[in-house]
Amino acid sequence: MTERDAEASGLARLAGLIADETRAACLLALLDGRAWTAGELARHAGVAASTLSEHLGKLVSGGLLAGERQGRHRYVRLADDRVAQLVEDLAAQVAPEAAARRPRTLRASSAGSAMARGRTCYDHLAGRLGIAVTDALTGRGLLRQDTGFALTDAGLGWFDAAGIALKPTGRRPLARACLDWTERRPHLAGVAGAALCRHALDAGWCVRIGSERAVKVTSAGERALSELLGIGAATLR
């Protein structure tokens, strides 16, 4: 088998892992960056626990998920941020088709609105919230978007002054663009995006709502984002 044949075979196997509605539902759920139990994912995907277990085995062996055990419970999470980027990028390609279908219930409509307003994309902020933060950083000269995302010297100083530590790990870029599937524009990801999201949750600027990835900006968050980035409260609601 040639090197090209091996690459084609590997790509086909990867596509096959994702090309199943149950496995895709699990990957999308795990974009919240948290670890889920098999039972939680089974209920989310609407399948039997035995069926879900088989799917999880394929995703773990295929390198898309990582498993861990605590006591009697087994948890799974996305293997790393590269898997999260792959899933989010693929979701962005089908978002227009999904958006064209009207929610069937008020609950579904409310959940969709909350996700569009603000959510986590693996470990960084997305939705209108993520775009507002990205635009504010760019407008203040803290983030450059002309040749790809990059923090400026002023941007590095801003993170330091805000008490948000940037700790590069591995080959993950300090800042990168991630296409937002609801806004159709890039938001901030990478080490800086993850650090900002973690700080926003830890400091109480944002709180998680519902059982999916939606987050809501608190009154404390509105004040902080207004003072630090000049983002108006109306933009965050």
mmCIF file of C-alpha atoms in Angstrom:
data_model
loop_
_atom_site.group_PDB
_atom_site.id
_atom_site.type_symbol
_atom_site.label_atom_id
_atom_site.label_comp_id
_atom_site.label_asym_id
_atom_site.label_seq_id
_atom_site.Cartn_x
_atom_site.Cartn_y
_atom_site.Cartn_z
ATOM 1 C CA MET A 1 0.000 0.000 0.000
ATOM 2 C CA THR A 2 1.399 3.389 -0.980
ATOM 3 C CA GLU A 3 1.496 6.388 1.345
ATOM 4 C CA ARG A 4 -1.360 7.967 -0.603
ATOM 5 C CA ASP A 5 -3.424 4.779 -0.297
ATOM 6 C CA ALA A 6 -2.807 4.728 3.462
ATOM 7 C CA GLU A 7 -3.932 8.354 3.820
ATOM 8 C CA ALA A 8 -7.062 7.690 1.793
ATOM 9 C CA SER A 9 -7.851 4.627 3.883
ATOM 10 C CA GLY A 10 -7.350 6.538 7.119
ATOM 11 C CA LEU A 11 -9.545 9.403 5.943
ATOM 12 C CA ALA A 12 -12.274 6.971 4.932
ATOM 13 C CA ARG A 13 -12.175 5.311 8.370
ATOM 14 C CA LEU A 14 -12.391 8.695 10.087
ATOM 15 C CA ALA A 15 -15.332 9.771 7.929
ATOM 16 C CA GLY A 16 -17.041 6.453 8.637
ATOM 17 C CA LEU A 17 -16.742 7.021 12.383
ATOM 18 C CA ILE A 18 -18.532 10.354 12.135
ATOM 19 C CA ALA A 19 -21.035 9.261 9.465
ATOM 20 C CA ASP A 20 -23.540 7.844 11.940
ATOM 21 C CA GLU A 21 -26.301 9.931 13.493
ATOM 22 C CA THR A 22 -25.897 8.497 16.997
ATOM 23 C CA ARG A 23 -22.130 8.953 17.031
ATOM 24 C CA ALA A 24 -22.512 12.455 15.558
ATOM 25 C CA ALA A 25 -24.990 13.350 18.323
ATOM 26 C CA CYS A 26 -22.471 12.219 20.935
ATOM 27 C CA LEU A 27 -19.658 14.255 19.398
ATOM 28 C CA LEU A 28 -21.824 17.364 19.256
ATOM 29 C CA ALA A 29 -22.925 16.937 22.883
ATOM 30 C CA LEU A 30 -19.321 16.583 24.008
ATOM 31 C CA LEU A 31 -18.459 19.921 22.424
ATOM 32 C CA ASP A 32 -19.441 21.415 25.788
ATOM 33 C CA GLY A 33 -15.961 20.382 26.933
ATOM 34 C CA ARG A 34 -17.215 18.263 29.818
ATOM 35 C CA ALA A 35 -17.016 14.533 30.415
ATOM 36 C CA TRP A 36 -20.311 12.610 30.062
ATOM 37 C CA THR A 37 -21.285 9.141 31.261
ATOM 38 C CA ALA A 38 -22.482 6.554 28.782
ATOM 39 C CA GLY A 39 -25.946 6.729 30.333
ATOM 40 C CA GLU A 40 -26.153 10.497 29.886
ATOM 41 C CA LEU A 41 -25.117 10.216 26.247
ATOM 42 C CA ALA A 42 -27.561 7.348 25.645
ATOM 43 C CA ARG A 43 -30.448 9.470 26.922
ATOM 44 C CA HIS A 44 -29.253 12.441 24.890
ATOM 45 C CA ALA A 45 -29.011 10.389 21.697
ATOM 46 C CA GLY A 46 -32.265 8.517 22.378
ATOM 47 C CA VAL A 47 -30.801 5.019 22.125
ATOM 48 C CA ALA A 48 -30.404 2.042 24.438
ATOM 49 C CA ALA A 49 -27.358 1.934 26.704
ATOM 50 C CA SER A 50 -26.106 -1.241 25.000
ATOM 51 C CA THR A 51 -26.313 0.408 21.596
ATOM 52 C CA LEU A 52 -24.544 3.527 22.817
ATOM 53 C CA SER A 53 -21.768 1.454 24.401
ATOM 54 C CA GLU A 54 -20.931 -0.076 21.021
ATOM 55 C CA HIS A 55 -20.767 3.362 19.409
ATOM 56 C CA LEU A 56 -18.549 4.741 22.168
ATOM 57 C CA GLY A 57 -16.166 1.822 21.740
ATOM 58 C CA LYS A 58 -15.712 2.716 18.081
ATOM 59 C CA LEU A 59 -15.157 6.397 18.827
ATOM 60 C CA VAL A 60 -12.595 5.651 21.544
ATOM 61 C CA SER A 61 -10.687 3.099 19.454
ATOM 62 C CA GLY A 62 -10.780 5.541 16.542
ATOM 63 C CA GLY A 63 -9.091 8.221 18.634
ATOM 64 C CA LEU A 64 -11.988 10.691 18.681
ATOM 65 C CA LEU A 65 -12.930 10.137 22.326
ATOM 66 C CA ALA A 66 -10.944 9.453 25.470
ATOM 67 C CA GLY A 67 -12.356 7.425 28.341
ATOM 68 C CA GLU A 68 -11.762 7.737 32.077
ATOM 69 C CA ARG A 69 -13.194 5.965 35.098
ATOM 70 C CA GLN A 70 -14.143 7.382 38.495
ATOM 71 C CA GLY A 71 -15.417 4.801 40.949
ATOM 72 C CA ARG A 72 -18.239 2.866 39.322
ATOM 73 C CA HIS A 73 -18.733 5.414 36.554
ATOM 74 C CA ARG A 74 -17.059 5.550 33.193
ATOM 75 C CA TYR A 75 -16.809 8.928 31.504
ATOM 76 C CA VAL A 76 -15.885 9.946 27.979
ATOM 77 C CA ARG A 77 -14.788 13.272 26.549
ATOM 78 C CA LEU A 78 -13.432 14.522 23.231
ATOM 79 C CA ALA A 79 -9.863 13.349 22.824
ATOM 80 C CA ASP A 80 -8.430 16.859 22.382
ATOM 81 C CA ASP A 81 -9.055 20.300 20.923
ATOM 82 C CA ARG A 82 -8.207 19.105 17.409
ATOM 83 C CA VAL A 83 -11.193 16.752 17.502
ATOM 84 C CA ALA A 84 -13.364 19.589 18.790
ATOM 85 C CA GLN A 85 -12.205 21.805 15.915
ATOM 86 C CA LEU A 86 -13.001 19.062 13.401
ATOM 87 C CA VAL A 87 -16.520 18.533 14.765
ATOM 88 C CA GLU A 88 -17.278 22.259 14.977
ATOM 89 C CA ASP A 89 -15.967 22.877 11.453
ATOM 90 C CA LEU A 90 -18.129 20.068 10.077
ATOM 91 C CA ALA A 91 -21.158 21.355 11.994
ATOM 92 C CA ALA A 92 -20.609 24.789 10.447
ATOM 93 C CA GLN A 93 -20.977 23.273 6.990
ATOM 94 C CA VAL A 94 -24.456 21.880 7.704
ATOM 95 C CA ALA A 95 -25.733 24.739 9.886
ATOM 96 C CA PRO A 96 -27.606 26.581 7.090
ATOM 97 C CA GLU A 97 -29.628 23.450 6.320
ATOM 98 C CA ALA A 98 -30.387 22.898 10.010
ATOM 99 C CA ALA A 99 -31.372 26.533 10.498
ATOM 100 C CA ALA A 100 -33.862 26.295 7.652
ATOM 101 C CA ARG A 101 -35.950 23.805 9.641
ATOM 102 C CA ARG A 102 -38.263 25.488 12.124
ATOM 103 C CA PRO A 103 -38.213 24.143 15.704
ATOM 104 C CA ARG A 104 -41.254 21.931 16.341
ATOM 105 C CA THR A 105 -41.783 22.986 19.950
ATOM 106 C CA LEU A 106 -41.465 26.116 22.076
ATOM 107 C CA ARG A 107 -38.848 24.360 24.184
ATOM 108 C CA ALA A 108 -36.759 23.568 21.100
ATOM 109 C CA SER A 109 -37.109 27.152 19.909
ATOM 110 C CA SER A 110 -36.002 28.528 23.287
ATOM 111 C CA ALA A 111 -33.036 26.147 23.434
ATOM 112 C CA GLY A 112 -31.992 27.126 19.926
ATOM 113 C CA SER A 113 -32.208 30.824 20.772
ATOM 114 C CA ALA A 114 -30.097 30.312 23.897
ATOM 115 C CA MET A 115 -27.436 28.405 21.929
ATOM 116 C CA ALA A 116 -27.308 31.151 19.296
ATOM 117 C CA ARG A 117 -27.040 33.864 21.955
ATOM 118 C CA GLY A 118 -24.108 32.301 23.791
ATOM 119 C CA ARG A 119 -22.552 28.867 24.180
ATOM 120 C CA THR A 120 -19.285 27.058 24.659
ATOM 121 C CA CYS A 121 -17.555 25.527 21.653
ATOM 122 C CA TYR A 122 -15.503 22.842 23.413
ATOM 123 C CA ASP A 123 -13.526 25.210 25.660
ATOM 124 C CA HIS A 124 -14.100 28.684 24.209
ATOM 125 C CA LEU A 125 -17.022 31.084 23.795
ATOM 126 C CA ALA A 126 -19.231 30.992 20.708
ATOM 127 C CA GLY A 127 -22.511 32.349 19.389
ATOM 128 C CA ARG A 128 -23.265 36.075 19.490
ATOM 129 C CA LEU A 129 -21.348 36.276 22.780
ATOM 130 C CA GLY A 130 -18.199 34.802 21.226
ATOM 131 C CA ILE A 131 -18.467 37.091 18.205
ATOM 132 C CA ALA A 132 -19.037 40.175 20.392
ATOM 133 C CA VAL A 133 -15.910 39.403 22.425
ATOM 134 C CA THR A 134 -13.871 38.717 19.288
ATOM 135 C CA ASP A 135 -15.041 41.941 17.630
ATOM 136 C CA ALA A 136 -14.285 43.958 20.776
ATOM 137 C CA LEU A 137 -10.768 42.518 21.050
ATOM 138 C CA THR A 138 -10.168 43.294 17.388
ATOM 139 C CA GLY A 139 -11.640 46.795 17.544
ATOM 140 C CA ARG A 140 -9.376 47.688 20.456
ATOM 141 C CA GLY A 141 -6.253 46.486 18.667
ATOM 142 C CA LEU A 142 -5.822 43.495 20.979
ATOM 143 C CA LEU A 143 -6.433 40.869 18.303
ATOM 144 C CA ARG A 144 -5.449 40.871 14.629
ATOM 145 C CA GLN A 145 -7.477 39.094 11.964
ATOM 146 C CA ASP A 146 -5.740 40.279 8.795
ATOM 147 C CA THR A 147 -3.400 37.302 8.361
ATOM 148 C CA GLY A 148 -5.104 34.833 10.639
ATOM 149 C CA PHE A 149 -5.856 35.362 14.319
ATOM 150 C CA ALA A 150 -2.974 36.671 16.434
ATOM 151 C CA LEU A 151 -2.811 38.539 19.725
ATOM 152 C CA THR A 152 -0.952 41.838 19.558
ATOM 153 C CA ASP A 153 1.496 42.991 22.221
ATOM 154 C CA ALA A 154 -1.334 45.110 23.596
ATOM 155 C CA GLY A 155 -3.535 42.014 23.598
ATOM 156 C CA LEU A 156 -1.001 40.039 25.616
ATOM 157 C CA GLY A 157 -0.868 42.935 28.063
ATOM 158 C CA TRP A 158 -4.669 43.025 28.266
ATOM 159 C CA PHE A 159 -4.898 39.355 29.234
ATOM 160 C CA ASP A 160 -2.204 39.864 31.866
ATOM 161 C CA ALA A 161 -3.896 42.966 33.291
ATOM 162 C CA ALA A 162 -7.245 41.144 33.413
ATOM 163 C CA GLY A 163 -5.654 38.331 35.408
ATOM 164 C CA ILE A 164 -6.232 35.773 32.664
ATOM 165 C CA ALA A 165 -3.189 33.514 32.471
ATOM 166 C CA LEU A 166 -2.150 32.248 29.038
ATOM 167 C CA LYS A 167 -0.387 28.895 29.348
ATOM 168 C CA PRO A 168 0.507 27.435 25.918
ATOM 169 C CA THR A 169 0.368 23.640 25.829
ATOM 170 C CA GLY A 170 1.766 21.401 23.123
ATOM 171 C CA ARG A 171 1.358 22.720 19.623
ATOM 172 C CA ARG A 172 -1.955 24.454 20.254
ATOM 173 C CA PRO A 173 -1.824 28.007 18.853
ATOM 174 C CA LEU A 174 -2.142 30.955 21.187
ATOM 175 C CA ALA A 175 -5.019 32.290 19.091
ATOM 176 C CA ARG A 176 -6.880 30.803 16.134
ATOM 177 C CA ALA A 177 -10.096 31.434 14.275
ATOM 178 C CA CYS A 178 -13.004 29.021 14.668
ATOM 179 C CA LEU A 179 -15.944 29.399 12.279
ATOM 180 C CA ASP A 180 -19.111 30.017 14.278
ATOM 181 C CA TRP A 181 -21.891 27.837 12.872
ATOM 182 C CA THR A 182 -24.725 30.170 13.908
ATOM 183 C CA GLU A 183 -23.079 33.511 13.148
ATOM 184 C CA ARG A 184 -21.150 32.325 10.066
ATOM 185 C CA ARG A 185 -18.130 34.350 11.215
ATOM 186 C CA PRO A 186 -14.972 33.349 13.103
ATOM 187 C CA HIS A 187 -14.693 33.635 16.856
ATOM 188 C CA LEU A 188 -11.590 33.379 19.048
ATOM 189 C CA ALA A 189 -10.317 29.894 19.897
ATOM 190 C CA GLY A 190 -6.907 28.497 20.835
ATOM 191 C CA VAL A 191 -5.147 28.975 24.171
ATOM 192 C CA ALA A 192 -6.428 32.552 24.528
ATOM 193 C CA GLY A 193 -10.026 31.609 23.730
ATOM 194 C CA ALA A 194 -9.947 28.751 26.220
ATOM 195 C CA ALA A 195 -8.395 30.894 28.964
ATOM 196 C CA LEU A 196 -10.975 33.644 28.458
ATOM 197 C CA CYS A 197 -13.870 31.187 28.561
ATOM 198 C CA ARG A 198 -12.531 29.460 31.679
ATOM 199 C CA HIS A 199 -12.078 32.819 33.410
ATOM 200 C CA ALA A 200 -15.587 33.949 32.420
ATOM 201 C CA LEU A 201 -17.101 30.836 34.009
ATOM 202 C CA ASP A 202 -14.864 30.825 37.091
ATOM 203 C CA ALA A 203 -15.418 34.545 37.738
ATOM 204 C CA GLY A 204 -19.172 34.226 37.328
ATOM 205 C CA TRP A 205 -19.333 36.355 34.190
ATOM 206 C CA CYS A 206 -21.226 33.518 32.534
ATOM 207 C CA VAL A 207 -23.237 30.571 33.822
ATOM 208 C CA ARG A 208 -24.275 27.419 32.021
ATOM 209 C CA ILE A 209 -27.993 27.015 31.369
ATOM 210 C CA GLY A 210 -29.938 23.943 30.312
ATOM 211 C CA SER A 211 -28.383 20.568 29.578
ATOM 212 C CA GLU A 212 -26.449 21.527 26.461
ATOM 213 C CA ARG A 213 -23.741 24.107 25.744
ATOM 214 C CA ALA A 214 -25.711 27.309 26.226
ATOM 215 C CA VAL A 215 -24.343 29.965 28.586
ATOM 216 C CA LYS A 216 -25.847 33.193 29.862
ATOM 217 C CA VAL A 217 -23.994 36.379 30.739
ATOM 218 C CA THR A 218 -24.688 37.460 34.334
ATOM 219 C CA SER A 219 -25.046 41.022 35.574
ATOM 220 C CA ALA A 220 -21.467 40.761 36.876
ATOM 221 C CA GLY A 221 -20.389 39.626 33.431
ATOM 222 C CA GLU A 222 -22.158 42.535 31.762
ATOM 223 C CA ARG A 223 -20.286 44.967 34.015
ATOM 224 C CA ALA A 224 -16.934 43.247 33.474
ATOM 225 C CA LEU A 225 -17.257 43.020 29.693
ATOM 226 C CA SER A 226 -18.389 46.627 29.531
ATOM 227 C CA GLU A 227 -15.448 47.845 31.621
ATOM 228 C CA LEU A 228 -12.804 45.634 29.986
ATOM 229 C CA LEU A 229 -13.975 45.584 26.378
ATOM 230 C CA GLY A 230 -16.683 48.225 26.017
ATOM 231 C CA ILE A 231 -19.348 45.671 25.090
ATOM 232 C CA GLY A 232 -22.865 47.019 25.676
ATOM 233 C CA ALA A 233 -25.264 44.969 27.799
ATOM 234 C CA ALA A 234 -27.862 44.900 25.008
ATOM 235 C CA THR A 235 -25.390 43.011 22.786
ATOM 236 C CA LEU A 236 -25.130 40.252 25.374
ATOM 237 C CA ARG A 237 -28.849 39.623 25.863
#
